[in-house]
Amino acid sequence: MTVLTCASTGQSITLLGQPIADSGEGKVWQTNRNGYLAKIYHLQTPERVQKLAVMIAHRPKEPNSHLNHISFAWPKSLLKDAHGDCVGFLMPEIKEAKELIDIYNFKRRKHLKLEVDWRFLHTTALNIASIIEAIHISGYVLGDIKQQNILVNDRALPSIIDTDSFQVRNPVNGKIYRCPVGSPDYTPPELIDQDFSSIDQTEIHDRFRLAVIIYQLLFGGQSPFAGTWIGAGKDPDTNDRIRQGLWLYAPNSLIQPVEWIIPLEIVHPEVKRCFLRCFNDGYQNSNLRPTAEDWVKALRLAVNELTICGKVDSHYYSRTYGKCYWCDRFTKLHIDIFPGFARPKQQSAYVSTLQPQAFAADKIIENVAIAAQIHTFQGHSDYVTCVAFSPDGKILASGSYDNIIKLWDVGTGREIYTLKVHSYWLISLAFSPTGKIFASGSQDNIIKLWDVTTGRQIHTLKGHSNSIRSLAFSPDGKILASGSGDETIKLWNVTRGGQIRTLEGHSEYVSSVAFSPDGKTLVSGSYDKTIQLWDVTTGGQICTFKGHSDWVTSVAFSPDGKILASGSKDKTIKLWNVTTGGQICTFKGHSEYVSSVAFSPDGKTLVSGSNDKTIQLWDVTTGEQIHTLQGHSALVAFSPDGKTLAYGSDNNTINIWQLISSSSNTATSSPIKPTQSNIPQPAASTSHIQPVITQPSATPTTTSSFTIIEVFFLVLWLGYGVFFVIAGSVPGSAWFVLPLGIFLLLFALLFVLIRKL
């Protein structure tokens, strides 16, 4: 048993059992420190110790820290022996992950019983590119990128190991510690047969290796340099093909694809363009190779364009290609590298009948999408208090305690411009339906309207005597609603900037306002624990929802306008039937107050943010919790297409990440499998809310309950029935009065029986 000392903490580290890996450089051991391994070199050199010291002092930013994931097994601390000599280092252990080849190679997947589809492989590629982008930003060059050095877990989250082989530059004195090794088939043409120990590499060399890895992932393990040689002379090996720029899609290529090779045409056009840039344009001019950031953008587009096949549950193909390549391939070759289950003709969504394996697709995809972080926007100097997407999803607006509004390009992550015109912090932001105007509300009691294109101020709206807590544009963009700490709601004419009317009825702060999809109704939530519906045309109060035991902090209409969601300081979310006024169900899962709720564009998913630092996704149909994201701020917003989620944070940043769930897919493509509903569903209704509704009960409704309207007419029929029966019994009354009374009573009885049944 070998006992070493951790140089950073002075703690004893014991090497356990036998080595779990042995390479030319050293051996890897389990240690008595849970979650950490030790790499002990066969021969330690001063240069190697210095390199490790630089890496430990300058660790790259972990791009997936919000997912509690380790993206690279970075050296944690030097390890010293009993003589005080450095013999190796401590590093985090990557658990429950497979080598990359196990993921993209069909035969190995089949042997390991891993259920992996093309979307999983796309997302893995996206996440690898994202991790390498973070490494490059920190000034490191990987040098030896190969399949053995990348592990992947069941959420398509990769981890890069053997990081001590990276090329390292000391940011203090500029000294470079080179990557002395390389792998055949992944080496760029300009470095083949070169001595890596004497070459300072750049991220441009990594670009070539990254493209090969992505190609292997998307094309079933194929090499871009594989194929039948049709040129004169001896068939060159892979390295010679790379050296000569010979690949399947080179101009006048001397390599011909064989029948089983998957064609380049099936991928998204932007992904195809990246491959052509790397292996064609980048062969002569290495600077033209796509960067890791370029790959992230292209693969994000590709993932968003994937759709599920209508015949086989595990077949995903790009909408840009237009048909399921995998079905066509099976028909032609009788080979299916993504075998699944044929869909029954009447079944709209696949439900697996097998026990999930280690990489079961339903588990993978549900978590994968959330794992694909896109951007972290940094620029605010204080807590981010509000975020809002433009209608096309391309721009994000953010407000902060620093009194500043920032507009961001969601695609590139770059800041568009900054506005500092409010005298106090921002509380609410909203885009108009056209995306040409956005509104800002502040603690200074003022609302401002802005031209999105120019950043020019259009109107200043004054009238509230307390802070602006919430803003919402009507669907036609003509009206702006504002909720305020002065307990009122005001409706404003967007064109003229004038006040239309004031809605009064709450007894405390109005915390949230939202328009119904048809624009006829406004909902408001308040610190007085109630939710109120208002007629936008008349300003009249339609009804009041009661049921929360503390402040109502956020309200939102479902896209069809039939369901209302509310979040509260009582830690719950409630769904309400807008037509009947009844409570449908209560979601419980947060441990602190719920600060925001939002529906996905298809209405199938509800997202909630809370002060407990979690974001939770809920299935609206079943009432089940789909996913919980730990360590996030409470302020959340869905992009208009439902594929992206933004959250503002108390660490002064805004984070954007990919979301592929039931909110961003059709019933046939949803990776989150539907289950039988266990909550009452709102009754279908084609009519608008009737103004005669008063205070509805906050108790749950059922399909046999009577609405207020039905009770009204039932009482009317009974009353008139009794009246006509009594009147008809009086001598001299008209002959039809008594039969009319009996008819009304029988009609009321029949209505009750039918309604109950």
Tab-separated table of N, CA and C in Angstrom, residues 529-613:
chain	number	residue	atom	x	y	z
A	529	LYS	N	-52.702	37.408	-2.483
A	529	LYS	CA	-52.929	35.964	-2.584
A	529	LYS	C	-53.998	35.591	-3.610
A	530	THR	N	-54.463	36.553	-4.396
A	530	THR	CA	-55.508	36.257	-5.375
A	530	THR	C	-55.019	36.450	-6.801
A	531	ILE	N	-55.780	35.860	-7.726
A	531	ILE	CA	-55.583	36.035	-9.162
A	531	ILE	C	-56.890	36.591	-9.714
A	532	GLN	N	-56.800	37.604	-10.549
A	532	GLN	CA	-58.022	38.199	-11.075
A	532	GLN	C	-57.994	38.231	-12.601
A	533	LEU	N	-59.159	37.980	-13.190
A	533	LEU	CA	-59.337	38.090	-14.637
A	533	LEU	C	-60.096	39.372	-14.946
A	534	TRP	N	-59.654	40.064	-16.006
A	534	TRP	CA	-60.231	41.358	-16.370
A	534	TRP	C	-60.643	41.342	-17.838
A	535	ASP	N	-61.744	42.004	-18.138
A	535	ASP	CA	-62.167	42.219	-19.511
A	535	ASP	C	-61.390	43.419	-20.054
A	536	VAL	N	-60.567	43.175	-21.065
A	536	VAL	CA	-59.685	44.237	-21.578
A	536	VAL	C	-60.489	45.375	-22.199
A	537	THR	N	-61.591	45.052	-22.864
A	537	THR	CA	-62.382	46.077	-23.557
A	537	THR	C	-63.065	47.021	-22.587
A	538	THR	N	-63.693	46.456	-21.550
A	538	THR	CA	-64.467	47.278	-20.612
A	538	THR	C	-63.705	47.659	-19.348
A	539	GLY	N	-62.671	46.880	-19.033
A	539	GLY	CA	-61.951	47.107	-17.782
A	539	GLY	C	-62.642	46.469	-16.592
A	540	GLY	N	-63.722	45.741	-16.855
A	540	GLY	CA	-64.458	45.109	-15.767
A	540	GLY	C	-63.773	43.858	-15.256
A	541	GLN	N	-63.983	43.586	-13.974
A	541	GLN	CA	-63.425	42.393	-13.354
A	541	GLN	C	-64.334	41.201	-13.665
A	542	ILE	N	-63.762	40.130	-14.215
A	542	ILE	CA	-64.558	38.960	-14.597
A	542	ILE	C	-64.707	37.995	-13.430
A	543	CYS	N	-63.600	37.610	-12.830
A	543	CYS	CA	-63.671	36.692	-11.692
A	543	CYS	C	-62.373	36.740	-10.899
A	544	THR	N	-62.408	36.108	-9.735
A	544	THR	CA	-61.251	36.048	-8.847
A	544	THR	C	-60.965	34.595	-8.500
A	545	PHE	N	-59.716	34.204	-8.622
A	545	PHE	CA	-59.295	32.854	-8.238
A	545	PHE	C	-58.640	32.925	-6.864
A	546	LYS	N	-59.099	32.096	-5.966
A	546	LYS	CA	-58.519	32.034	-4.631
A	546	LYS	C	-58.106	30.604	-4.331
A	547	GLY	N	-56.954	30.432	-3.713
A	547	GLY	CA	-56.477	29.096	-3.395
A	547	GLY	C	-55.071	29.096	-2.840
A	548	HIS	N	-54.265	30.081	-3.220
A	548	HIS	CA	-52.909	30.177	-2.673
A	548	HIS	C	-52.955	30.730	-1.251
A	549	SER	N	-52.016	30.283	-0.432
A	549	SER	CA	-51.978	30.721	0.970
A	549	SER	C	-50.963	31.831	1.197
A	550	ASP	N	-50.313	32.287	0.128
A	550	ASP	CA	-49.348	33.384	0.246
A	550	ASP	C	-49.305	34.127	-1.086
A	551	TRP	N	-48.422	35.089	-1.204
A	551	TRP	CA	-48.327	35.936	-2.391
A	551	TRP	C	-48.405	35.123	-3.678
A	552	VAL	N	-49.104	35.625	-4.658
A	552	VAL	CA	-49.036	35.102	-6.021
A	552	VAL	C	-47.951	35.898	-6.736
A	553	THR	N	-46.927	35.217	-7.188
A	553	THR	CA	-45.751	35.897	-7.733
A	553	THR	C	-45.706	35.926	-9.260
A	554	SER	N	-46.385	34.964	-9.896
A	554	SER	CA	-46.301	34.881	-11.358
A	554	SER	C	-47.534	34.178	-11.915
A	555	VAL	N	-48.032	34.669	-13.058
A	555	VAL	CA	-49.178	34.049	-13.728
A	555	VAL	C	-48.872	33.929	-15.218
A	556	ALA	N	-49.474	32.920	-15.853
A	556	ALA	CA	-49.252	32.714	-17.293
A	556	ALA	C	-50.418	31.939	-17.885
A	557	PHE	N	-50.847	32.340	-19.083
A	557	PHE	CA	-51.859	31.607	-19.835
A	557	PHE	C	-51.193	30.506	-20.654
A	558	SER	N	-51.873	29.370	-20.805
A	558	SER	CA	-51.433	28.353	-21.765
A	558	SER	C	-51.656	28.894	-23.172
A	559	PRO	N	-50.955	28.376	-24.174
A	559	PRO	CA	-51.096	28.900	-25.542
A	559	PRO	C	-52.508	28.846	-26.099
A	560	ASP	N	-53.331	27.885	-25.642
A	560	ASP	CA	-54.709	27.833	-26.130
A	560	ASP	C	-55.658	28.660	-25.273
A	561	GLY	N	-55.146	29.260	-24.202
A	561	GLY	CA	-55.957	30.131	-23.352
A	561	GLY	C	-56.903	29.411	-22.414
A	562	LYS	N	-56.850	28.078	-22.360
A	562	LYS	CA	-57.804	27.333	-21.542
A	562	LYS	C	-57.316	27.089	-20.114
A	563	ILE	N	-56.002	27.168	-19.928
A	563	ILE	CA	-55.421	26.893	-18.614
A	563	ILE	C	-54.619	28.100	-18.154
A	564	LEU	N	-54.674	28.350	-16.873
A	564	LEU	CA	-53.906	29.418	-16.247
A	564	LEU	C	-52.971	28.789	-15.224
A	565	ALA	N	-51.712	29.191	-15.238
A	565	ALA	CA	-50.744	28.721	-14.247
A	565	ALA	C	-50.382	29.867	-13.322
A	566	SER	N	-50.209	29.553	-12.047
A	566	SER	CA	-49.819	30.579	-11.073
A	566	SER	C	-48.756	30.014	-10.150
A	567	GLY	N	-47.751	30.827	-9.858
A	567	GLY	CA	-46.720	30.466	-8.895
A	567	GLY	C	-46.851	31.349	-7.677
A	568	SER	N	-46.440	30.821	-6.530
A	568	SER	CA	-46.709	31.545	-5.286
A	568	SER	C	-45.563	31.426	-4.294
A	569	LYS	N	-45.607	32.334	-3.326
A	569	LYS	CA	-44.667	32.273	-2.221
A	569	LYS	C	-44.949	31.075	-1.322
A	570	ASP	N	-46.130	30.446	-1.490
A	570	ASP	CA	-46.448	29.255	-0.691
A	570	ASP	C	-45.751	28.007	-1.226
A	571	LYS	N	-44.822	28.189	-2.199
A	571	LYS	CA	-43.959	27.136	-2.745
A	571	LYS	C	-44.670	26.221	-3.747
A	572	THR	N	-45.886	26.568	-4.138
A	572	THR	CA	-46.640	25.712	-5.053
A	572	THR	C	-46.913	26.415	-6.377
A	573	ILE	N	-47.257	25.590	-7.375
A	573	ILE	CA	-47.781	26.073	-8.657
A	573	ILE	C	-49.173	25.482	-8.808
A	574	LYS	N	-50.123	26.285	-9.231
A	574	LYS	CA	-51.483	25.798	-9.437
A	574	LYS	C	-51.893	26.005	-10.892
A	575	LEU	N	-52.640	25.039	-11.403
A	575	LEU	CA	-53.252	25.161	-12.718
A	575	LEU	C	-54.747	25.363	-12.532
A	576	TRP	N	-55.311	26.297	-13.323
A	576	TRP	CA	-56.720	26.663	-13.197
A	576	TRP	C	-57.419	26.510	-14.544
A	577	ASN	N	-58.670	26.074	-14.481
A	577	ASN	CA	-59.519	26.023	-15.661
A	577	ASN	C	-60.090	27.415	-15.882
A	578	VAL	N	-59.685	28.057	-16.968
A	578	VAL	CA	-60.089	29.446	-17.197
A	578	VAL	C	-61.600	29.554	-17.413
A	579	THR	N	-62.185	28.558	-18.075
A	579	THR	CA	-63.612	28.624	-18.394
A	579	THR	C	-64.485	28.501	-17.154
A	580	THR	N	-64.162	27.509	-16.298
A	580	THR	CA	-65.003	27.258	-15.122
A	580	THR	C	-64.536	28.005	-13.888
A	581	GLY	N	-63.262	28.411	-13.882
A	581	GLY	CA	-62.714	29.060	-12.692
A	581	GLY	C	-62.248	28.071	-11.656
A	582	GLY	N	-62.354	26.773	-11.936
A	582	GLY	CA	-61.962	25.757	-10.965
A	582	GLY	C	-60.477	25.459	-11.003
A	583	GLN	N	-59.984	24.966	-9.890
A	583	GLN	CA	-58.583	24.587	-9.778
A	583	GLN	C	-58.410	23.183	-10.347
A	584	ILE	N	-57.449	22.995	-11.230
A	584	ILE	CA	-57.212	21.688	-11.853
A	584	ILE	C	-56.298	20.838	-10.981
A	585	CYS	N	-55.138	21.386	-10.630
A	585	CYS	CA	-54.205	20.620	-9.797
A	585	CYS	C	-53.172	21.557	-9.193
A	586	THR	N	-52.398	21.010	-8.261
A	586	THR	CA	-51.327	21.753	-7.602
A	586	THR	C	-50.026	20.988	-7.769
A	587	PHE	N	-48.982	21.682	-8.233
A	587	PHE	CA	-47.660	21.080	-8.359
A	587	PHE	C	-46.856	21.439	-7.114
A	588	LYS	N	-46.325	20.422	-6.447
A	588	LYS	CA	-45.496	20.647	-5.267
A	588	LYS	C	-44.138	20.015	-5.502
A	589	GLY	N	-43.089	20.767	-5.262
A	589	GLY	CA	-41.749	20.251	-5.498
A	589	GLY	C	-40.667	21.227	-5.099
A	590	HIS	N	-41.014	22.517	-5.093
A	590	HIS	CA	-40.043	23.532	-4.683
A	590	HIS	C	-40.005	23.663	-3.160
A	591	SER	N	-38.843	23.995	-2.636
A	591	SER	CA	-38.703	24.154	-1.183
A	591	SER	C	-38.694	25.615	-0.755
A	592	GLU	N	-38.716	26.524	-1.735
A	592	GLU	CA	-38.821	27.957	-1.447
A	592	GLU	C	-39.854	28.544	-2.403
A	593	TYR	N	-40.076	29.857	-2.312
A	593	TYR	CA	-41.150	30.446	-3.096
A	593	TYR	C	-40.894	30.345	-4.599
A	594	VAL	N	-41.975	30.179	-5.332
A	594	VAL	CA	-41.916	30.098	-6.787
A	594	VAL	C	-41.957	31.516	-7.339
A	595	SER	N	-40.951	31.895	-8.103
A	595	SER	CA	-40.858	33.284	-8.561
A	595	SER	C	-41.336	33.481	-9.994
A	596	SER	N	-41.342	32.416	-10.796
A	596	SER	CA	-41.774	32.584	-12.181
A	596	SER	C	-42.294	31.268	-12.744
A	597	VAL	N	-43.303	31.392	-13.612
A	597	VAL	CA	-43.836	30.232	-14.333
A	597	VAL	C	-44.004	30.616	-15.797
A	598	ALA	N	-43.834	29.641	-16.685
A	598	ALA	CA	-44.002	29.902	-18.122
A	598	ALA	C	-44.360	28.608	-18.825
A	599	PHE	N	-45.284	28.704	-19.790
A	599	PHE	CA	-45.654	27.564	-20.613
A	599	PHE	C	-44.734	27.466	-21.820
A	600	SER	N	-44.456	26.236	-22.256
A	600	SER	CA	-43.803	26.040	-23.549
A	600	SER	C	-44.801	26.409	-24.642
A	601	PRO	N	-44.327	26.731	-25.849
A	601	PRO	CA	-45.243	27.163	-26.916
A	601	PRO	C	-46.308	26.139	-27.287
A	602	ASP	N	-46.038	24.831	-27.072
A	602	ASP	CA	-47.067	23.839	-27.381
A	602	ASP	C	-47.978	23.559	-26.192
A	603	GLY	N	-47.715	24.190	-25.065
A	603	GLY	CA	-48.572	24.048	-23.900
A	603	GLY	C	-48.409	22.750	-23.142
A	604	LYS	N	-47.469	21.887	-23.557
A	604	LYS	CA	-47.331	20.584	-22.914
A	604	LYS	C	-46.436	20.617	-21.683
A	605	THR	N	-45.585	21.624	-21.616
A	605	THR	CA	-44.613	21.700	-20.530
A	605	THR	C	-44.726	23.038	-19.820
A	606	LEU	N	-44.605	22.993	-18.498
A	606	LEU	CA	-44.552	24.216	-17.697
A	606	LEU	C	-43.190	24.267	-17.026
A	607	VAL	N	-42.552	25.410	-17.077
A	607	VAL	CA	-41.281	25.592	-16.387
A	607	VAL	C	-41.508	26.539	-15.225
A	608	SER	N	-40.877	26.235	-14.095
A	608	SER	CA	-41.010	27.088	-12.910
A	608	SER	C	-39.640	27.359	-12.325
A	609	GLY	N	-39.436	28.582	-11.888
A	609	GLY	CA	-38.206	28.955	-11.211
A	609	GLY	C	-38.508	29.286	-9.767
A	610	SER	N	-37.553	29.038	-8.902
A	610	SER	CA	-37.805	29.223	-7.473
A	610	SER	C	-36.582	29.780	-6.772
A	611	ASN	N	-36.833	30.337	-5.604
A	611	ASN	CA	-35.744	30.845	-4.772
A	611	ASN	C	-34.926	29.718	-4.159
A	612	ASP	N	-35.372	28.456	-4.340
A	612	ASP	CA	-34.587	27.322	-3.845
A	612	ASP	C	-33.447	26.969	-4.795
A	613	LYS	N	-33.223	27.834	-5.813
A	613	LYS	CA	-32.136	27.671	-6.776
A	613	LYS	C	-32.350	26.466	-7.691
